[in-house]
Coordinates of C-alpha atoms in Angstrom, one line a residue:
Chain E
X1 CA -10.7 25.4 53.6
X2 CA -8.8 27.9 55.8
X3 CA -10.2 29.3 59.0
X4 CA -11.8 32.7 58.1
X5 CA -9.0 35.3 58.0
X6 CA -10.5 37.9 60.3
X7 CA -10.5 35.4 63.3
X8 CA -7.0 34.2 62.7
X9 CA -5.5 37.6 62.1
X10 CA -7.2 39.2 65.2
X11 CA -4.4 37.7 67.3
X12 CA -1.7 39.5 65.4
X13 CA -0.5 42.8 66.8
X14 CA 1.7 45.6 65.5
X15 CA 4.7 44.4 67.6
X16 CA 4.5 41.0 65.8
X17 CA 5.7 42.8 62.7
X18 CA 9.0 43.8 64.3
X19 CA 10.4 40.3 63.4
X20 CA 9.5 41.0 59.8
X21 CA 10.3 44.6 59.1
X22 CA 12.6 45.5 62.0
X23 CA 12.3 47.7 65.1
X24 CA 13.0 50.9 63.3
X25 CA 9.9 50.7 61.1
X26 CA 7.6 49.9 64.0
X27 CA 9.2 52.6 66.2
X28 CA 8.6 55.1 63.4
X29 CA 4.9 54.2 63.5
X30 CA 4.7 54.7 67.2
X31 CA 6.4 58.1 66.8
X32 CA 3.9 59.2 64.2
X33 CA 1.1 57.8 66.4
X34 CA 2.3 59.8 69.4
X35 CA 2.1 63.0 67.4
X36 CA -1.5 62.1 66.4
X37 CA -2.5 60.7 69.9
X38 CA -6.2 61.3 70.5
X39 CA -7.0 62.2 67.0
X40 CA -9.9 60.3 65.5
X41 CA -9.5 58.8 62.1
X42 CA -12.7 57.5 60.5
X43 CA -12.5 55.2 57.5
X44 CA -15.7 54.9 55.4
X45 CA -16.1 52.4 52.5
X46 CA -18.9 50.4 51.0
X47 CA -18.3 46.8 52.1
X48 CA -17.0 45.1 55.2
X49 CA -15.9 41.9 53.4
X50 CA -14.8 41.0 50.0
X51 CA -12.4 43.0 47.8
X52 CA -9.0 44.5 48.4
X53 CA -10.1 47.6 50.3
X54 CA -12.0 45.6 52.9
X55 CA -9.1 43.2 53.2
X56 CA -6.7 46.0 53.9
X57 CA -9.0 47.8 56.4
X58 CA -9.6 44.6 58.3
X59 CA -5.9 44.6 59.2
X60 CA -5.1 48.2 59.1
X61 CA -7.8 49.5 61.5
X62 CA -6.9 47.4 64.6
X63 CA -3.2 47.9 64.0
X64 CA -3.5 51.7 63.7
X65 CA -5.6 51.7 66.9
X66 CA -2.6 50.3 68.7
X67 CA -0.7 53.5 68.0
X68 CA -2.8 55.8 70.2
X69 CA -5.2 57.1 67.6
X70 CA -8.9 56.3 67.7
X71 CA -9.6 54.6 64.4
X72 CA -13.0 53.6 63.4
X73 CA -14.4 52.0 60.2
X74 CA -17.9 52.6 59.0
X75 CA -19.6 51.0 56.0
X76 CA -22.4 52.6 54.0
X77 CA -25.5 50.7 53.2
X78 CA -27.5 50.7 50.1
X79 CA -30.0 48.7 48.1
X80 CA -29.1 46.6 45.0
X81 CA -30.1 49.5 42.8
X82 CA -27.5 51.8 44.5
X83 CA -24.7 49.2 44.1
X84 CA -25.7 48.7 40.5
X85 CA -25.3 52.4 40.0
X86 CA -21.9 52.5 41.8
X87 CA -20.8 49.5 39.8
X88 CA -21.6 51.5 36.7
X89 CA -19.6 54.5 38.2
X90 CA -16.7 52.1 38.8
X91 CA -16.7 50.9 35.1
X92 CA -17.3 54.4 33.7
X93 CA -14.4 55.9 35.8
X94 CA -12.1 53.3 34.4
X95 CA -13.0 54.4 30.9
X96 CA -16.0 52.3 29.8
X97 CA -18.3 54.3 27.6
X98 CA -21.8 54.5 29.0
X99 CA -24.5 57.0 29.7
X100 CA -26.1 57.0 33.1
X101 CA -29.7 58.2 33.6
X102 CA -30.8 61.1 35.9
X103 CA -32.4 58.5 38.1
X104 CA -29.1 56.7 38.6
X105 CA -27.5 59.9 39.8
X106 CA -30.4 60.6 42.1
X107 CA -30.3 57.1 43.6
X108 CA -26.6 57.7 44.3
X109 CA -27.3 61.0 46.1
X110 CA -30.3 59.7 47.9
X111 CA -28.4 56.7 49.3
X112 CA -25.5 58.9 50.5
X113 CA -28.0 61.2 52.2
X114 CA -29.7 58.4 53.9
X115 CA -26.4 57.0 55.2
X116 CA -25.3 60.5 56.3
X117 CA -28.5 60.8 58.4
X118 CA -27.8 57.4 60.1
X119 CA -24.1 57.6 60.5
X120 CA -22.0 59.5 63.0
X121 CA -19.5 61.4 60.9
X122 CA -17.3 62.6 63.8
X123 CA -13.7 61.8 62.9
X124 CA -11.2 64.6 63.1
X125 CA -10.0 63.2 59.8
X126 CA -12.6 61.3 57.7
X127 CA -11.0 59.1 55.0
X128 CA -13.6 58.0 52.4
X129 CA -12.7 55.2 50.1
X130 CA -13.7 55.1 46.4
X131 CA -16.7 56.8 44.7
X132 CA -19.6 55.0 46.6
X133 CA -19.6 57.2 49.7
X134 CA -17.9 60.2 48.2
X135 CA -21.1 62.4 48.5
X136 CA -21.0 62.2 52.3
X137 CA -18.8 65.3 52.0
X138 CA -22.1 67.2 51.8
X139 CA -22.7 66.7 55.5
X140 CA -19.2 66.9 57.0
X141 CA -18.4 70.0 58.9
X142 CA -15.2 71.1 57.1
X143 CA -14.6 73.9 59.5
X144 CA -13.8 71.3 62.2
X145 CA -12.9 68.2 60.3
X146 CA -10.4 67.2 57.6
X147 CA -11.5 65.1 54.7
X148 CA -9.6 62.7 52.4
X149 CA -10.8 60.9 49.4
X150 CA -8.9 57.7 48.7
X151 CA -9.4 56.4 45.1
X152 CA -8.3 52.8 44.7
X153 CA -9.1 52.6 40.9
X154 CA -7.4 53.9 37.8
X155 CA -9.3 57.1 36.8
X156 CA -6.8 58.5 34.4
X157 CA -9.1 58.2 31.5
X158 CA -12.6 58.4 32.9
X159 CA -16.0 58.7 31.2
X160 CA -16.2 62.5 31.3
X161 CA -19.9 62.9 32.3
X162 CA -19.6 60.5 35.3
X163 CA -16.3 62.2 36.3
X164 CA -17.9 65.7 36.1
X165 CA -20.7 64.5 38.4
X166 CA -18.3 63.0 40.9
X167 CA -16.0 66.0 40.7
X168 CA -18.6 68.2 42.4
X169 CA -18.0 66.1 45.6
X170 CA -14.3 65.2 45.2
X171 CA -13.1 68.7 44.6
X172 CA -14.3 69.7 48.1
X173 CA -12.1 67.3 50.0
X174 CA -8.9 68.5 51.7
X175 CA -6.8 65.9 49.9
X176 CA -7.0 62.9 47.6
X177 CA -5.0 59.7 47.4
X178 CA -4.2 57.6 44.4
X179 CA -2.2 54.4 44.0
X180 CA 0.2 55.5 41.3
X181 CA 1.0 59.0 39.9
X182 CA -0.5 58.2 36.5
X183 CA -3.9 57.6 38.1
X184 CA -4.1 61.2 39.5
X185 CA -6.3 63.9 37.9
X186 CA -6.2 67.6 37.7
X187 CA -7.9 68.6 41.0
X188 CA -7.9 71.8 43.1
X189 CA -6.5 69.9 46.2
X190 CA -3.3 68.1 47.2
X191 CA -3.1 64.7 45.7
X192 CA -0.9 62.1 47.4
X193 CA 0.4 58.8 46.0
X194 CA 0.1 55.8 48.2
X195 CA 0.6 52.4 46.6
X196 CA -1.3 49.4 48.0
X197 CA 0.5 46.8 50.1
X198 CA 0.6 43.2 51.1
X199 CA 0.4 41.9 54.6
X200 CA 3.5 39.8 55.4
X201 CA 1.7 38.0 58.2
X202 CA -1.4 37.1 56.2
X203 CA -2.1 33.5 55.1
X204 CA -1.0 34.5 51.6
X205 CA 2.3 35.8 52.6
X206 CA 3.5 34.4 55.9
X207 CA 6.4 32.0 56.1
X208 CA 5.4 28.4 55.6
X209 CA 7.4 25.2 56.2
X210 CA 9.1 23.4 53.4
X211 CA 7.0 20.3 54.1
X212 CA 3.8 22.2 53.5
X213 CA 5.1 23.6 50.2
X214 CA 6.0 20.1 49.1
X215 CA 2.5 18.9 50.0
X216 CA 0.8 21.5 47.9
X217 CA 3.2 21.0 45.0
X218 CA 2.5 17.2 45.2
X219 CA -1.2 17.8 45.5
X220 CA -1.1 19.5 42.1
X221 CA 1.2 17.0 40.5
X222 CA 4.2 19.4 40.3
X223 CA 7.7 18.1 40.2
X224 CA 9.8 20.2 42.5
X225 CA 13.0 18.9 40.9
X226 CA 12.3 20.7 37.7
X227 CA 11.8 24.5 37.2
X228 CA 8.3 25.9 37.8
X229 CA 7.0 29.1 36.2
X230 CA 3.9 30.4 37.9
X231 CA 1.3 33.1 37.1
X232 CA -1.4 33.7 39.7
X233 CA -4.2 35.7 38.4
X234 CA -7.8 35.8 37.1
X235 CA -8.4 34.3 33.7
X236 CA -8.7 37.7 32.2
X237 CA -7.5 38.7 28.8
X238 CA -5.5 41.6 30.2
X239 CA -3.5 39.2 32.3
X240 CA -2.4 37.6 29.1
X241 CA -2.4 33.9 30.1
X242 CA -2.2 32.9 26.5
X243 CA 0.9 35.0 26.1
X244 CA 2.4 33.2 29.1
X245 CA 1.7 29.8 27.5
X246 CA 3.3 31.1 24.3
X247 CA 6.4 32.2 26.2
X248 CA 6.5 28.8 28.1
X249 CA 6.4 26.9 24.9
X250 CA 9.4 28.8 23.6
X251 CA 11.3 28.1 26.8
X252 CA 10.3 24.5 26.8
X253 CA 12.4 23.8 23.7
X254 CA 15.5 24.3 25.8
X255 CA 14.4 23.9 29.4
X256 CA 12.4 21.0 30.8
X257 CA 10.2 23.3 32.9
X258 CA 6.6 23.3 34.1
X259 CA 3.9 26.1 34.0
X260 CA 1.3 26.9 36.6
X261 CA -1.6 29.2 35.7
X262 CA -3.7 29.5 38.9
X263 CA -6.7 31.7 39.5
X264 CA -10.2 31.8 40.7
X265 CA -12.7 29.3 39.2
X266 CA -14.9 30.1 36.2
X267 CA -17.4 32.7 37.2
X268 CA -20.5 34.2 35.7
X269 CA -18.2 36.5 33.8
X270 CA -18.6 35.3 30.2
X271 CA -15.3 36.9 29.1
X272 CA -13.5 35.1 31.8
X273 CA -15.1 31.8 30.9
X274 CA -14.1 32.3 27.2
X275 CA -10.5 33.1 28.2
X276 CA -10.3 30.0 30.4
X277 CA -11.6 27.9 27.5
X278 CA -8.9 29.3 25.3
X279 CA -6.3 28.6 28.0
X280 CA -7.4 25.0 28.2
X281 CA -7.2 24.7 24.4
X282 CA -3.7 26.2 24.2
X283 CA -2.5 23.9 27.0
X284 CA -4.1 20.7 25.7
X285 CA -1.8 17.8 25.4
X286 CA 1.0 19.2 27.6
X287 CA 1.0 17.6 31.0
X288 CA 3.5 20.1 32.2
X289 CA 1.0 23.0 32.0
X290 CA -1.1 23.0 35.1
X291 CA -4.3 25.2 34.9
X292 CA -5.6 25.4 38.5
X293 CA -9.0 26.7 39.4
X294 CA -8.6 27.6 43.0
X295 CA -11.6 28.0 45.3
X296 CA -12.1 30.9 47.7
X297 CA -9.9 30.9 50.8
X298 CA -7.0 29.3 48.9
X299 CA -4.5 31.9 50.2
X300 CA -2.3 29.3 51.9
X301 CA -2.1 27.3 48.7
X302 CA -1.3 30.3 46.6
X303 CA 1.5 31.1 49.2
X304 CA 2.9 27.6 48.8
X305 CA 2.6 27.7 45.0
X306 CA 4.5 30.9 44.8
X307 CA 7.2 29.7 47.2
X308 CA 7.6 26.5 45.3
X309 CA 8.1 28.3 42.0
X310 CA 11.4 29.2 40.2
X311 CA 10.1 32.3 38.4
X312 CA 6.9 34.2 39.0
X313 CA 5.1 35.7 36.0
X314 CA 2.7 38.6 35.7
X315 CA 2.7 39.2 32.0
X316 CA -0.2 41.7 32.0
X317 CA -1.0 43.9 29.1
X318 CA -3.1 46.2 31.2
X319 CA -3.0 46.3 35.0
X320 CA -4.2 48.3 38.0
X321 CA -1.4 47.8 40.5
X322 CA -0.7 44.0 40.2
X323 CA -0.1 43.1 43.8
X324 CA 0.7 39.5 42.8
X325 CA 4.1 40.9 41.8
X326 CA 4.8 42.1 45.3
X327 CA 3.6 38.7 46.6
X328 CA 6.1 36.9 44.4
X329 CA 9.0 39.2 45.1
X330 CA 8.3 38.9 48.9
X331 CA 8.8 35.2 48.5
X332 CA 12.3 35.8 47.2
X333 CA 11.4 34.9 43.6
X334 CA 12.4 36.9 40.5
X335 CA 9.4 38.3 38.7
X336 CA 8.9 38.8 35.0
X337 CA 6.1 41.3 34.5
X338 CA 4.5 43.3 31.8
X339 CA 5.6 47.0 31.8
X340 CA 2.1 48.3 32.6
X341 CA 0.1 49.9 35.5
X342 CA 1.9 49.5 38.8
X343 CA 4.2 46.7 37.7
X344 CA 7.2 48.9 36.9
X345 CA 7.0 50.3 40.4
X346 CA 7.5 46.8 41.8
X347 CA 9.8 45.2 39.3
X348 CA 13.1 47.1 39.1
X349 CA 14.3 45.9 35.6
X350 CA 17.4 43.8 35.9
X351 CA 17.5 44.2 39.7
X352 CA 14.7 42.0 41.0
X353 CA 13.2 40.7 37.7
X354 CA 12.5 41.9 34.2
X355 CA 9.9 44.1 32.5
X356 CA 8.8 42.7 29.2
X357 CA 6.6 43.8 26.3
X358 CA 6.0 40.5 24.5
X359 CA 5.9 36.7 24.8
X360 CA 9.3 36.6 23.1
X361 CA 10.7 39.0 25.7
X362 CA 9.3 36.9 28.5
X363 CA 10.7 33.7 27.0
X364 CA 14.2 35.3 26.6
X365 CA 14.2 36.4 30.2
X366 CA 12.9 33.1 31.6
X367 CA 15.6 31.2 29.7
X368 CA 18.3 33.5 31.1
X369 CA 17.0 33.0 34.6
X370 CA 16.7 29.2 34.2
X371 CA 20.3 29.1 32.8
X372 CA 21.6 31.3 35.6
X373 CA 19.9 30.2 38.8
X374 CA 22.4 32.2 40.9
X375 CA 21.1 35.3 39.2
X376 CA 17.5 34.3 40.0
X377 CA 18.5 33.9 43.6
X378 CA 20.2 37.3 43.7
X379 CA 17.2 39.0 42.1
X380 CA 14.9 37.2 44.5
X381 CA 16.9 38.6 47.5
X382 CA 16.8 42.1 46.0
X383 CA 13.0 41.7 45.4
X384 CA 12.3 40.8 49.0
X385 CA 14.2 43.8 50.2
X386 CA 12.4 46.0 47.7
X387 CA 9.0 44.8 48.9
X388 CA 10.1 45.0 52.6
X389 CA 10.9 48.7 52.1
X390 CA 8.1 49.8 49.8
X391 CA 5.1 47.5 49.7
X392 CA 4.3 46.1 53.1
X393 CA 1.3 46.9 55.2
X394 CA 3.4 48.8 57.7
X395 CA 4.5 51.3 55.0
X396 CA 0.9 51.7 54.0
X397 CA -0.1 52.5 57.6
X398 CA 2.8 55.0 57.8
X399 CA 1.7 56.7 54.7
X400 CA -1.9 57.2 55.9
X401 CA -0.6 58.7 59.2
X402 CA 1.6 61.0 57.1
X403 CA -1.4 62.1 55.1
X404 CA -3.2 62.9 58.3
X405 CA -0.3 65.0 59.5
X406 CA -0.2 66.7 56.1
X407 CA -3.9 67.7 56.1
X408 CA -3.5 68.9 59.7
X409 CA -0.5 71.0 58.6
X410 CA -1.4 71.9 55.0
X411 CA 1.2 74.6 54.5
X412 CA 4.2 72.7 55.6
X413 CA 6.3 70.8 53.1
X414 CA 8.6 69.7 55.9
X415 CA 7.3 68.7 59.4
X416 CA 9.7 68.1 62.3
X417 CA 8.6 65.7 65.0
X418 CA 10.4 65.3 68.3
Chain O
X1 CA 0.6 69.8 67.5
X2 CA 4.3 70.4 67.9
X3 CA 6.5 71.7 65.1
X4 CA 10.2 72.4 65.7
X5 CA 11.6 75.3 63.7
X6 CA 14.3 74.4 61.2
X7 CA 17.0 76.2 63.2
X8 CA 16.5 73.7 66.0
X9 CA 17.4 71.0 63.6
X10 CA 20.9 72.3 63.0
X11 CA 23.4 70.6 65.2
X12 CA 25.1 72.7 67.8
X13 CA 28.9 73.0 67.4
X14 CA 30.0 71.0 70.5
X15 CA 26.8 69.0 70.9
X16 CA 26.6 65.2 70.4
X17 CA 25.5 64.2 66.9
X18 CA 21.8 63.4 67.1
X19 CA 20.8 61.2 64.2
X20 CA 17.5 62.2 62.6
X21 CA 15.8 60.7 59.6
X22 CA 13.3 61.8 57.1
X23 CA 10.3 59.8 55.8
X24 CA 8.3 61.1 52.9
X25 CA 5.0 61.1 51.2
X26 CA 4.7 61.5 47.5
X27 CA 2.5 64.3 46.2
X28 CA 1.8 65.1 42.5
X29 CA 2.4 68.7 41.7
X30 CA 0.1 69.1 38.7
X31 CA 2.5 68.9 35.7
X32 CA 2.8 66.0 33.4
X33 CA 4.5 65.4 30.0
X34 CA 3.9 63.0 27.1
X35 CA 6.8 64.2 24.9
X36 CA 10.0 66.2 25.0
X37 CA 8.4 69.6 24.4
X38 CA 5.9 69.1 27.2
X39 CA 8.6 67.8 29.4
X40 CA 10.7 70.9 28.9
X41 CA 7.8 73.2 29.4
X42 CA 6.9 71.5 32.7
X43 CA 10.5 71.3 33.8
X44 CA 10.8 75.0 33.3
X45 CA 8.0 75.9 35.7
X46 CA 7.8 73.1 38.1
X47 CA 8.6 73.7 41.7
X48 CA 12.2 73.0 42.5
X49 CA 11.1 70.5 45.2
X50 CA 9.9 68.3 42.3
X51 CA 13.3 68.5 40.7
X52 CA 14.9 67.5 44.0
X53 CA 12.4 64.6 44.4
X54 CA 13.0 63.1 41.0
X55 CA 16.7 63.3 41.4
X56 CA 16.6 61.3 44.6
X57 CA 13.6 59.0 44.6
X58 CA 15.4 56.0 43.1
X59 CA 18.1 56.2 45.7
X60 CA 15.4 56.0 48.4
X61 CA 13.3 53.3 46.8
X62 CA 16.3 51.1 46.3
X63 CA 19.0 52.0 48.9
X64 CA 20.9 48.7 48.3
X65 CA 20.8 48.2 44.6
X66 CA 22.7 50.2 42.0
X67 CA 20.1 51.1 39.3
X68 CA 20.7 51.4 35.6
X69 CA 19.6 55.1 35.8
X70 CA 20.2 57.1 38.9
X71 CA 17.2 59.4 38.6
X72 CA 13.6 59.4 37.4
X73 CA 14.4 61.9 34.5
X74 CA 17.0 59.6 33.0
X75 CA 14.9 56.5 33.5
X76 CA 11.9 58.1 31.8
X77 CA 13.9 59.4 28.9
X78 CA 15.4 55.9 28.3
X79 CA 12.6 53.5 29.1
X80 CA 9.5 55.5 28.1
X81 CA 10.7 58.0 25.5
X82 CA 13.5 55.9 24.1
X83 CA 15.7 59.0 24.0
X84 CA 19.0 57.4 25.1
X85 CA 21.1 60.5 24.5
X86 CA 19.2 62.6 27.0
X87 CA 19.0 59.6 29.3
X88 CA 22.7 59.4 29.4
X89 CA 23.1 63.2 29.8
X90 CA 20.6 63.2 32.7
X91 CA 22.2 60.2 34.3
X92 CA 25.4 62.2 34.3
X93 CA 23.9 65.2 36.1
X94 CA 26.1 65.9 39.1
X95 CA 23.9 67.3 41.9
X96 CA 26.8 67.0 44.3
X97 CA 28.6 69.7 42.3
X98 CA 25.9 72.3 42.5
X99 CA 24.7 74.5 45.4
X100 CA 21.4 75.3 43.8
X101 CA 18.9 73.1 42.0
X102 CA 18.3 75.9 39.6
X103 CA 21.6 75.0 38.0
X104 CA 20.3 71.5 37.3
X105 CA 17.1 72.9 35.9
X106 CA 19.0 75.2 33.6
X107 CA 21.3 72.5 32.5
X108 CA 18.5 70.1 31.7
X109 CA 16.4 72.7 29.8
X110 CA 19.4 73.6 27.8
X111 CA 20.2 70.0 26.8
X112 CA 16.6 69.4 25.8
X113 CA 16.5 72.7 23.8
X114 CA 19.5 71.6 21.8
X115 CA 17.8 68.3 20.9
X116 CA 14.5 69.9 20.1
X117 CA 16.2 72.1 17.5
X118 CA 16.7 68.9 15.5
X119 CA 13.7 66.8 16.2
X120 CA 10.7 69.0 17.3
X121 CA 8.5 67.2 19.9
X122 CA 10.0 63.7 19.3
X123 CA 8.0 60.7 20.3
X124 CA 4.9 60.8 22.5
X125 CA 4.3 58.1 25.0
X126 CA 1.0 56.3 25.3
X127 CA -1.5 57.4 27.9
X128 CA -0.6 56.2 31.3
X129 CA 3.2 56.4 30.6
X130 CA 3.5 60.2 31.0
X131 CA 6.1 61.7 33.2
X132 CA 4.1 62.9 36.2
X133 CA 6.0 65.5 38.3
X134 CA 5.8 64.9 42.0
X135 CA 7.4 66.2 45.1
X136 CA 7.9 64.9 48.6
X137 CA 6.2 66.0 51.8
X138 CA 8.8 65.0 54.4
X139 CA 8.5 64.4 58.1
X140 CA 11.8 64.5 60.1
X141 CA 11.9 62.1 63.0
X142 CA 14.4 61.5 65.8
X143 CA 16.1 58.1 65.3
X144 CA 16.9 57.8 69.0
X145 CA 20.6 57.5 68.4
X146 CA 23.4 60.0 69.2
X147 CA 27.1 60.0 69.3
X148 CA 29.6 62.1 71.4
X149 CA 32.8 60.8 69.9
X150 CA 34.1 59.0 66.8
X151 CA 33.6 55.5 68.1
X152 CA 30.0 56.1 69.1
X153 CA 29.5 57.8 65.7
X154 CA 30.9 54.8 63.8
X155 CA 28.7 52.4 65.9
X156 CA 25.6 54.5 65.4
X157 CA 26.3 54.7 61.7
X158 CA 26.2 50.9 61.5
X159 CA 22.8 50.7 63.2
X160 CA 21.0 53.7 62.1
X161 CA 18.1 53.6 59.6
X162 CA 19.3 54.2 56.0
X163 CA 16.9 57.1 55.8
X164 CA 19.0 58.8 58.4
X165 CA 22.1 58.5 56.2
X166 CA 20.0 60.0 53.4
X167 CA 18.8 62.9 55.6
X168 CA 22.2 63.9 56.9
X169 CA 24.3 63.2 53.8
X170 CA 22.0 64.2 50.9
X171 CA 18.9 66.1 51.9
X172 CA 20.5 68.4 54.4
X173 CA 22.8 69.8 51.8
X174 CA 20.8 70.3 48.7
X175 CA 17.2 70.5 49.9
X176 CA 17.8 72.4 53.1
X177 CA 20.5 74.5 51.6
X178 CA 23.3 73.8 54.1
X179 CA 26.9 74.4 53.1
X180 CA 28.1 70.8 53.6
X181 CA 26.5 67.6 54.8
X182 CA 25.6 67.3 58.4
X183 CA 28.2 64.6 59.1
X184 CA 31.0 66.8 57.8
X185 CA 29.7 69.7 59.8
X186 CA 29.7 67.8 63.1
X187 CA 33.1 66.3 62.5
X188 CA 34.5 69.7 61.9
X189 CA 32.8 71.0 65.1
X190 CA 34.6 68.4 67.2
X191 CA 37.9 69.2 65.7
X192 CA 38.2 66.4 63.2
X193 CA 39.1 68.7 60.3
X194 CA 40.7 66.2 58.0
X195 CA 37.9 63.6 58.5
X196 CA 35.3 66.4 58.0
X197 CA 37.0 67.3 54.8
X198 CA 36.9 63.7 53.5
X199 CA 33.2 63.3 54.6
X200 CA 32.4 66.6 52.9
X201 CA 34.0 65.4 49.7
X202 CA 31.9 62.2 49.5
X203 CA 29.8 62.4 46.4
X204 CA 26.7 60.4 47.5
X205 CA 25.5 60.0 43.9
X206 CA 28.4 57.6 43.0
X207 CA 27.0 54.7 44.9
X208 CA 23.9 53.5 46.7
X209 CA 22.8 54.8 50.1
X210 CA 24.1 51.6 51.7
X211 CA 27.3 52.1 49.8
X212 CA 27.5 55.6 51.3
X213 CA 27.0 54.3 54.7
X214 CA 29.8 51.8 54.3
X215 CA 32.1 54.4 52.8
X216 CA 31.5 56.7 55.8
X217 CA 32.1 53.8 58.3
X218 CA 35.3 53.0 56.6
X219 CA 36.5 56.6 56.8
X220 CA 35.7 56.8 60.5
X221 CA 37.1 53.4 61.1
X222 CA 40.4 54.3 59.6
X223 CA 40.6 57.4 61.8
X224 CA 39.6 55.5 64.9
X225 CA 42.2 52.8 64.3
X226 CA 44.8 55.3 63.4
X227 CA 45.3 54.0 59.8

């Protein structure tokens, strides 16, 4: 098991990213930081560990602090009932039909008020993540402070009653941030688009030695002399692992390849367990299909599996953003992805991979890449450049600083810095 | 908070060329379209900054790779709406030839109108695949590089951030309304009229931003080496 990430990552500083992204990108951050020197940015979310938001903030907060801003991160507290309500909010905002009781809404407001009374809400800019702490806007002095609501989930088709409730809070912020344009809503405030990012120096993405990649591939019985197709994702129907197996079987008729489907182990999610059972059934009898149930803290192994692969798959039929695509591209691999959610932002069709709409489409593209390895190499190189420019943590930090500058200069479409 | 006025941005006639660059944040502007009719209605009223943004975003996202479609409008028409005729027409828009984005808007609206005569709304995309109109909020930064003569200019061009090439070659002309691109303006100011003319004639939409950088370097190189 890896050493817990927070401890290992604490030794990494902003200047360490120069070797990865170049001096110009880091200098740019310092320029923006200089403009914002002394400003206090306060992040607020609902959990310190677990989940993508906490993972990003663990890295982003210390790195942004190195730029001369005063960046803090607060976490709201709540009892299990509150988090049950906000979990329902989360599902409803993503379109699940449900009706919430008056008591549920009251529990949400009450917990936000309790947190507001115990928390020092003193940032010049307060950046509140997701619906859980959104009602803190009630106690922020908007004459003196700027407020930003950062929504990490797809709320393009929300349950209307839950959205109407939340809107009374969200509409009072100075700005909102969504991950892709399609997730944005009609709101009476500026809405910015900031895609998520991967950290190139994290365990999951940092460079590793060939020897280590070999060890991991050997550990899982993979033959590195034959092509390897890999999809890393939960065993979720929307990730379409069965469609990936179908595509692999079509490819297998002409190419002696292997398939890796790797994701978290069976959970208490009955749907996930069912999908996993179907995956086992579909792969039965083929020793070249490797279904891997990886434990928590397997980032390093995922890194090696991706680097040891020939083609990365993310054949989702519904997707939020799909950061495994960026992970694969960052490792210089061509990616074949479903044309859904944030995948088309990452896969530039024909440039760093292919967008597909069916198992047949995936099979056709895989066969092409396996028959033209030089094309796969070229696409992999393009992919790494695309991620370097658009989907690394340093770009994410830059975008947050730019939103700060925008809310502090709301009327200016163009801002000139010395 | 310090904000330099736009006029301070324009390079003085005999001053060294100071390389700046723009970085941008994407902002949705409130219009979206599911089909051709909605697209035309939105295009007719959307802020011109959104038209500018969608004409140039692919160039900025992929400065090294030549994409199948050069702008977001053409891409959406082909990949989402399956309207290849309009995709090709929009791919062939020539922003370099216009002084005002309103010409592009009129041209696009006219082409869509002609199609709508025959096929009403056309296909509608599924939810989530709409064209969402956006614009850029830009911040202009100093790149830290400057050039006082052609050799320094060539050397700086090789090193400068690609966003600086974009800012001086593309954005300065069409978005900021300058008569020619900044490079050509400076070359003229230092008496390099022929080179200025050649730099001013560079159509940045014919290649990638990196291709443009290389093209400019070649031009200057040829002048410096007397070829």
